[in-house]
Coordinates of C-alpha atoms in Angstrom, one line a residue:
Chain A
M1 CA 69.5 75.6 72.1
S2 CA 69.9 72.2 70.2
N3 CA 73.4 73.3 69.4
I4 CA 74.3 73.7 73.2
L5 CA 72.7 70.3 73.8
E6 CA 74.7 68.8 71.1
T7 CA 77.9 70.4 72.5
L8 CA 77.1 69.2 75.9
V9 CA 76.4 65.7 74.7
M10 CA 79.8 65.8 72.8
Y11 CA 81.6 67.2 76.0
F12 CA 80.1 64.5 78.2
Q13 CA 81.9 61.8 76.1
Y14 CA 85.2 63.1 77.4
P15 CA 86.3 60.8 80.4
F16 CA 87.6 63.9 82.3
V17 CA 84.0 65.5 82.2
Q18 CA 82.5 62.2 83.4
Y19 CA 85.0 61.9 86.2
A20 CA 84.3 65.6 87.2
M21 CA 80.5 65.1 87.2
I22 CA 80.8 61.8 89.3
V23 CA 83.2 63.4 91.8
G24 CA 81.6 66.8 91.8
L25 CA 78.1 65.5 92.7
L26 CA 79.4 63.1 95.3
I27 CA 81.4 65.9 97.1
A28 CA 78.3 68.1 96.9
L29 CA 76.1 65.5 98.5
C30 CA 78.6 64.8 101.2
S31 CA 79.2 68.5 102.1
S32 CA 75.4 69.1 102.2
L33 CA 74.7 66.3 104.6
L34 CA 77.3 67.6 107.1
G35 CA 76.4 71.1 106.3
V36 CA 73.1 71.1 108.1
T37 CA 74.7 69.9 111.2
L38 CA 77.6 72.3 111.2
V39 CA 75.3 75.3 110.6
L40 CA 73.0 74.4 113.4
K41 CA 75.8 73.7 115.8
R42 CA 77.3 77.2 114.9
F43 CA 80.3 75.6 113.3
S44 CA 79.8 77.2 109.8
F45 CA 83.4 78.6 109.9
I46 CA 85.1 75.4 110.8
G47 CA 85.0 74.5 107.2
D48 CA 86.8 77.7 106.2
G49 CA 89.5 77.2 109.0
L50 CA 90.1 73.5 108.1
S51 CA 90.3 74.3 104.3
H52 CA 93.0 76.9 105.1
V53 CA 94.8 74.2 107.1
A54 CA 94.6 71.9 104.1
F55 CA 96.1 74.6 102.0
G56 CA 99.1 74.9 104.4
A57 CA 99.4 71.1 104.5
M58 CA 99.4 71.0 100.9
A59 CA 102.2 73.7 100.7
I60 CA 104.1 71.4 103.2
A61 CA 103.7 68.3 100.9
G62 CA 104.8 70.4 98.0
V63 CA 108.0 71.6 99.7
L64 CA 108.8 68.1 101.0
G65 CA 108.3 66.7 97.5
V66 CA 105.8 64.3 98.6
S67 CA 104.1 62.9 95.4
N68 CA 100.8 62.1 96.9
N69 CA 100.0 65.0 99.0
M70 CA 97.0 63.3 100.5
L71 CA 99.4 61.4 102.9
I72 CA 100.2 64.8 104.5
V73 CA 97.1 66.8 103.9
L74 CA 94.5 64.4 105.2
P75 CA 96.1 63.6 108.6
I76 CA 97.0 67.3 109.3
T77 CA 93.5 68.4 108.5
V78 CA 91.9 65.7 110.5
L79 CA 94.3 66.5 113.5
S80 CA 93.4 70.3 113.2
A81 CA 89.6 69.4 113.3
V82 CA 90.1 67.4 116.4
L83 CA 92.2 70.1 118.0
L84 CA 89.8 72.9 117.0
L85 CA 86.9 71.1 118.7
R86 CA 89.0 70.4 121.8
T87 CA 90.4 73.9 121.9
G88 CA 86.9 75.4 121.6
Q89 CA 85.8 73.5 124.7
N90 CA 88.5 73.5 127.1
T91 CA 91.1 76.4 126.8
K92 CA 91.2 80.1 127.0
I93 CA 91.2 80.6 123.3
K94 CA 87.6 79.8 122.5
G95 CA 85.6 78.6 119.3
D96 CA 85.7 81.4 116.8
A97 CA 89.0 82.9 117.9
A98 CA 90.7 79.5 117.6
V99 CA 89.2 78.8 114.2
A100 CA 90.3 82.3 113.0
M101 CA 93.8 81.9 114.5
I102 CA 94.3 78.5 112.8
S103 CA 92.6 79.6 109.5
V104 CA 94.7 82.7 108.8
G105 CA 97.9 81.2 110.5
A106 CA 97.7 78.2 108.1
L107 CA 97.0 80.2 105.1
A108 CA 100.0 82.5 105.8
M109 CA 102.5 79.8 106.5
G110 CA 101.3 77.9 103.5
Y111 CA 101.8 80.6 101.1
L112 CA 105.1 81.6 102.8
L113 CA 106.5 78.0 102.4
M114 CA 105.3 77.9 98.7
N115 CA 107.2 81.0 98.0
L116 CA 110.3 80.3 99.9
F117 CA 110.7 76.6 99.1
S118 CA 108.6 75.7 96.1
S119 CA 110.2 74.2 93.1
S120 CA 107.4 75.1 90.8
A121 CA 107.9 77.6 88.0
N122 CA 104.3 78.9 88.4
I123 CA 103.8 79.7 92.1
S124 CA 100.9 82.1 91.4
G125 CA 99.2 79.5 89.3
D126 CA 99.7 76.9 92.0
V127 CA 98.3 79.1 94.7
C128 CA 95.4 80.3 92.5
S129 CA 94.6 76.6 91.6
T130 CA 94.5 75.6 95.3
L131 CA 92.5 78.5 96.5
F132 CA 90.0 78.6 93.8
G133 CA 90.1 75.2 92.5
S134 CA 90.5 76.3 89.0
T135 CA 89.9 73.4 86.8
S136 CA 91.3 70.6 89.2
I137 CA 88.0 68.9 89.2
L138 CA 88.4 68.5 85.3
T139 CA 92.1 67.2 85.5
L140 CA 91.3 64.2 87.8
T141 CA 92.9 60.8 87.1
K142 CA 91.1 57.4 87.4
P143 CA 92.7 56.5 90.7
E144 CA 91.9 59.9 92.2
V145 CA 88.3 59.4 91.1
W146 CA 88.1 56.0 92.9
L147 CA 89.6 57.5 96.0
C148 CA 87.0 60.2 96.0
I149 CA 84.3 57.7 95.4
I150 CA 85.4 55.5 98.3
M151 CA 85.8 58.3 100.7
A152 CA 82.4 59.8 99.7
V153 CA 80.7 56.4 100.3
I154 CA 82.4 56.2 103.7
V155 CA 81.2 59.7 104.6
I156 CA 77.6 58.8 103.5
A157 CA 77.6 55.5 105.3
V158 CA 78.9 57.0 108.6
F159 CA 76.2 59.8 108.3
L160 CA 73.5 57.3 107.7
I161 CA 74.6 54.9 110.4
F162 CA 74.8 57.6 113.1
Y163 CA 72.0 59.7 111.8
H164 CA 70.0 59.7 115.1
K165 CA 73.1 60.4 117.2
I166 CA 74.0 63.2 115.1
F167 CA 70.6 64.6 115.2
A168 CA 70.6 64.3 119.0
I169 CA 73.7 66.2 119.4
T170 CA 73.0 68.7 116.8
F171 CA 69.9 70.0 118.5
D172 CA 70.6 69.7 122.3
E173 CA 74.1 68.4 123.1
N174 CA 73.4 68.7 126.9
F175 CA 70.3 66.7 126.7
A176 CA 72.0 64.1 124.6
K177 CA 74.9 63.8 127.0
A178 CA 72.2 63.3 129.9
T179 CA 70.6 60.5 128.0
G180 CA 73.8 58.7 127.7
V181 CA 74.9 59.7 124.3
K182 CA 78.7 60.1 124.1
A183 CA 78.4 63.6 122.6
D184 CA 82.2 64.3 122.7
A185 CA 82.9 61.2 120.6
Y186 CA 80.2 62.1 118.0
N187 CA 81.6 65.6 117.9
L188 CA 84.9 64.1 117.1
L189 CA 83.4 61.9 114.5
I190 CA 81.8 65.0 112.9
A191 CA 85.2 66.8 112.9
V192 CA 86.9 63.9 111.3
I193 CA 84.2 63.7 108.5
T194 CA 84.2 67.4 108.1
A195 CA 88.0 67.2 107.5
L196 CA 87.6 64.4 105.0
I197 CA 84.9 66.5 103.0
I198 CA 87.2 69.6 103.0
V199 CA 90.2 67.6 101.6
L200 CA 87.8 66.2 98.9
A201 CA 86.1 69.4 98.3
M202 CA 89.5 71.3 97.6
N203 CA 89.5 69.7 94.1
L204 CA 85.9 70.9 93.4
V205 CA 85.8 74.5 94.6
G206 CA 89.3 75.3 96.0
S207 CA 90.0 76.0 99.7
L208 CA 88.6 79.6 99.7
L209 CA 85.1 78.5 98.5
I210 CA 84.5 75.3 100.5
S211 CA 82.5 76.9 103.1
A212 CA 79.9 78.1 100.5
L213 CA 79.5 74.4 99.6
I214 CA 78.8 73.5 103.1
I215 CA 76.6 76.5 104.2
F216 CA 74.5 77.7 101.2
P217 CA 72.6 74.5 100.6
S218 CA 71.6 74.0 104.2
L219 CA 70.7 77.6 104.7
S220 CA 68.5 77.7 101.6
A221 CA 66.7 74.5 102.7
M222 CA 66.3 76.1 106.2
R223 CA 64.5 79.0 104.5
V224 CA 61.5 76.6 103.5
F225 CA 61.7 73.5 105.4
K226 CA 61.6 73.0 109.2
S227 CA 62.3 69.5 110.1
F228 CA 65.8 68.1 110.3
R229 CA 65.2 65.3 107.8
S230 CA 63.5 67.4 105.3
V231 CA 66.2 70.0 105.6
I232 CA 68.9 67.5 105.0
I233 CA 67.1 66.0 102.0
C234 CA 66.3 69.4 100.4
S235 CA 69.9 70.6 101.1
A236 CA 71.4 67.6 99.4
V237 CA 69.2 67.9 96.4
I238 CA 70.2 71.6 96.1
S239 CA 73.6 70.9 96.5
V240 CA 73.8 68.2 93.9
I241 CA 71.8 70.2 91.3
C242 CA 73.9 73.4 91.9
A243 CA 77.2 71.4 91.5
G244 CA 75.9 69.6 88.4
L245 CA 74.7 72.8 86.9
G246 CA 77.9 74.7 87.9
I247 CA 80.1 72.1 86.1
I248 CA 77.9 72.1 83.0
I249 CA 77.8 75.9 82.8
S250 CA 81.6 76.1 83.3
I251 CA 82.4 73.7 80.5
L252 CA 80.0 75.2 78.3
F253 CA 80.7 78.8 78.8
S254 CA 84.3 78.7 79.9
T255 CA 83.7 80.0 83.6
P256 CA 85.8 78.9 86.6
V257 CA 84.2 75.7 88.0
G258 CA 84.3 76.5 91.7
S259 CA 82.9 80.1 91.7
T260 CA 80.2 79.0 89.1
I261 CA 78.9 76.3 91.5
V262 CA 78.8 78.8 94.5
A263 CA 77.2 81.4 92.2
A264 CA 74.5 78.8 91.5
D265 CA 74.1 78.0 95.3
I266 CA 73.8 81.7 96.1
L267 CA 71.2 82.1 93.4
V268 CA 69.1 79.1 94.8
F269 CA 69.5 80.6 98.4
F270 CA 67.8 83.9 97.1
M271 CA 65.1 81.9 95.3
F272 CA 64.5 80.0 98.6
W273 CA 64.5 83.1 100.7
L274 CA 62.0 84.7 98.3
V275 CA 59.8 81.7 98.6
S276 CA 59.9 81.8 102.4
Y277 CA 59.3 85.6 102.3
C278 CA 56.2 85.0 100.2
K279 CA 54.9 82.3 102.4
K280 CA 54.8 84.7 105.4
Chain B
M1 CA 81.5 50.3 121.8
M2 CA 81.3 53.6 120.2
K3 CA 85.0 54.2 120.7
Y4 CA 85.8 51.0 118.7
Q5 CA 83.6 52.2 115.7
I6 CA 85.3 55.5 115.6
I7 CA 88.7 53.7 115.7
A8 CA 87.6 51.4 112.9
I9 CA 86.5 54.5 110.8
L10 CA 89.8 56.1 111.4
C11 CA 91.8 53.1 110.4
C12 CA 89.7 52.9 107.1
V13 CA 90.5 56.5 106.4
A14 CA 94.3 55.8 107.1
L15 CA 94.1 52.8 104.7
L16 CA 92.4 54.8 102.1
T17 CA 95.2 57.4 102.1
A18 CA 97.7 54.6 101.6
C19 CA 95.7 53.3 98.8
G20 CA 95.9 56.9 97.2
K21 CA 99.6 56.1 96.4
N22 CA 98.3 54.7 93.1
T23 CA 97.7 58.1 91.7
E24 CA 101.5 58.4 91.3
I25 CA 101.4 55.5 89.0
V26 CA 99.3 57.1 86.4
Q27 CA 101.3 60.4 86.6
N28 CA 104.6 58.8 86.2
P29 CA 105.4 58.9 82.4
E30 CA 107.3 55.6 82.7
D31 CA 104.3 53.7 84.0
T32 CA 101.6 55.3 82.1
A33 CA 102.1 52.6 79.4
Q34 CA 100.3 50.2 81.7
T35 CA 97.2 52.3 81.8
T36 CA 97.1 52.6 78.0
A37 CA 95.9 49.1 77.4
E38 CA 93.2 49.6 80.0
N39 CA 92.0 53.1 78.9
E40 CA 91.2 53.5 75.3
L41 CA 91.6 57.0 74.0
V42 CA 88.1 58.5 73.5
I43 CA 87.8 61.3 70.9
P44 CA 84.3 62.4 70.6
E45 CA 82.9 63.1 67.2
N46 CA 83.0 66.9 66.8
P47 CA 81.0 68.2 63.7
D48 CA 82.6 71.6 64.1
A49 CA 86.2 70.1 64.0
D50 CA 88.7 70.6 61.2
P51 CA 88.5 67.2 59.2
A52 CA 92.4 67.5 58.7
S53 CA 92.9 67.1 62.5
D54 CA 92.3 64.3 64.9
I55 CA 91.6 66.5 67.8
D56 CA 90.6 70.1 67.2
L57 CA 91.0 72.3 70.3
T58 CA 90.0 75.3 68.6
T59 CA 86.3 74.4 68.8
L60 CA 86.1 73.6 72.5
S61 CA 85.4 76.0 75.2
S62 CA 88.6 77.3 77.1
T63 CA 87.9 75.1 80.2
M64 CA 87.6 72.1 78.0
V65 CA 90.8 73.0 76.1
Y66 CA 92.8 73.4 79.3
S67 CA 91.3 70.1 80.6
Q68 CA 92.1 68.3 77.4
V69 CA 95.6 69.5 77.3
A70 CA 96.2 68.5 80.8
A71 CA 94.8 65.1 79.9
M72 CA 97.3 65.0 77.1
M73 CA 100.2 65.9 79.4
Y74 CA 99.2 63.1 81.9
T75 CA 98.9 60.3 79.3
P76 CA 100.9 61.4 76.4
E77 CA 101.5 57.9 74.9
Q78 CA 97.7 57.9 74.2
Y79 CA 98.0 60.8 71.8
E80 CA 101.2 59.9 70.0
G81 CA 100.8 60.4 66.2
K82 CA 97.4 62.2 66.5
I83 CA 97.1 65.5 64.7
I84 CA 96.2 68.3 67.1
K85 CA 94.9 71.7 66.2
A86 CA 95.3 74.4 69.0
K87 CA 94.8 78.1 69.4
G88 CA 96.5 80.2 72.0
L89 CA 99.3 82.7 72.7
F90 CA 102.6 82.5 71.0
S91 CA 105.4 81.9 73.6
V92 CA 109.0 81.4 73.4
Y93 CA 111.6 79.7 75.9
H94 CA 115.3 80.2 75.3
D95 CA 117.6 77.4 76.9
E96 CA 120.9 79.3 77.8
F97 CA 122.9 76.0 78.2
Q98 CA 122.0 74.5 74.9
N99 CA 121.5 77.9 73.1
K100 CA 118.2 76.6 71.8
D101 CA 114.8 78.2 71.3
Y102 CA 111.5 76.3 72.2
F103 CA 108.3 77.6 70.8
A104 CA 104.9 77.0 72.3
V105 CA 101.2 77.8 72.1
L106 CA 100.2 78.9 75.5
I107 CA 96.6 77.8 76.6
K108 CA 95.2 79.6 79.7
D109 CA 92.4 78.1 82.0
A110 CA 89.2 79.9 82.6
T111 CA 90.6 81.7 85.8
A112 CA 93.5 82.8 83.6
C113 CA 96.0 82.0 86.4
C114 CA 97.1 78.6 85.2
S115 CA 98.3 77.9 81.7
Q116 CA 99.6 75.0 79.7
G117 CA 102.2 75.3 77.1
L118 CA 102.0 73.1 74.2
E119 CA 105.4 73.0 72.3
F120 CA 105.5 72.9 68.6
V121 CA 108.0 72.7 65.8
W122 CA 107.2 74.8 62.8
S123 CA 107.7 73.0 59.6
G124 CA 110.1 74.5 57.0
D125 CA 113.1 76.7 57.6
H126 CA 112.3 79.7 59.8
V127 CA 114.6 82.0 61.8
Y128 CA 113.7 83.4 65.1
P129 CA 112.7 86.2 65.7
D130 CA 112.5 87.3 62.0
D131 CA 109.9 84.9 60.7
Y132 CA 108.0 84.4 64.1
P133 CA 105.3 86.5 65.5
E134 CA 105.5 88.6 68.5
V135 CA 105.4 86.9 71.7
G136 CA 101.7 87.1 73.1
K137 CA 100.2 87.1 69.7
E138 CA 97.4 84.7 69.1
I139 CA 98.2 81.9 66.9
T140 CA 96.7 78.7 65.6
V141 CA 98.9 75.7 65.2
M142 CA 98.4 72.2 63.8
G143 CA 100.8 69.3 64.1
T144 CA 101.3 65.7 64.9
F145 CA 101.7 65.0 68.7
A146 CA 104.9 63.3 69.8
T147 CA 107.0 63.0 72.9
Y148 CA 110.8 63.2 73.3
E149 CA 113.2 62.6 76.1
E150 CA 115.6 65.4 77.3
D151 CA 117.7 65.5 80.6
G152 CA 115.8 62.5 81.8
A153 CA 112.5 64.1 81.5
T154 CA 109.6 63.4 79.0
Y155 CA 108.4 66.4 77.0
C156 CA 105.5 66.7 74.5
Q157 CA 105.5 68.6 71.2
L158 CA 103.6 69.0 68.0
L159 CA 105.9 68.0 65.1
D160 CA 105.7 69.3 61.5
S161 CA 103.4 72.0 62.5
S162 CA 101.6 74.7 60.6
M163 CA 101.3 78.0 62.1
I164 CA 98.7 80.8 61.4
V165 CA 99.0 84.2 63.0
D166 CA 95.5 85.3 64.0
A167 CA 94.5 88.8 62.9

């Protein structure tokens, strides 16, 4: 045990491990804050859809040879988030069908573009890395870390500033509208923040596992706690602990970072489910 | 009022993506010298490491090895002259145009889908394929980290390397 601790202390002296931990915990915190709202509003799969859009956008950035792919990935993902919300409300293709359509469409087009036009010698490695995160979080540069920190601070600040409005539209959108809350504008805000989190979280767990980061902590917290605030606090704590634990386990025992974090989330979900079952 | 707040947030996001351009500065080998002065190389003390090496990758977990090699590729100037010990799969690349063989130790990540090749030059007179192991054999190499320019690109390699073929 002391050997493991010594190894861990030694690993934490590496700058890339410190960067991974800072960014990982911030992403986990952000995703858990929004997760509760998304789950309660039945938007759990919007994260999945948007992450696939981000994958497609990343492929386009790669094909165009754009060095900083955030310039393409972020606007496309934000635009898709807005379109998904609008499409869900007003057109013949409703909610889940629109998400599914955009999700698989973007994934297929992204993979197709990567295969047809990629200049990389290791396409399968690139795809695997983007879909499952691989060790992306452990290969961040200092400017990327700062970008993640600033974006995370914006997400947290927006959530705290508009907490009461988000609470209102999460539980009863029609009532919120009747009381003068501009629900459409706040839905748009939630969509934009969700898109931001998706783009950030692709580094941590990859685009296929992002939904887990959004839904598992919220669902776990909902097993035990009942008020909106307590669920959000518990969800944030679970998410941060699982992300930290996942990163530590992956560097100690050479497991893939993304799936280790999700495995920790699943384990906590079952523990909380058991607690709620015993309480009944 | 709300509309203006949202517009302000979107503007901040757009500004942030523009700031992200700085990431390219670090990844560009020509500009990395700027960051060297700011970022001192941190080599944690590792009691299990081979005392003959500065960085012993053979004692780290595979996730750590992959990340450390990635860091070496991002900022190679920080590692110039350091003695590196690495373990991985023997790999060869033959350049048809120059009729030259490049030898590397291949380091895979935890998901085994990504790999980093660390080129090495085996010290002494050796002929390929007679003296070299089979491609895919596990080897341990130790050599001095250096960079070189070829066709306008910067490459990393371990010079004066020793090589042990693992049983």
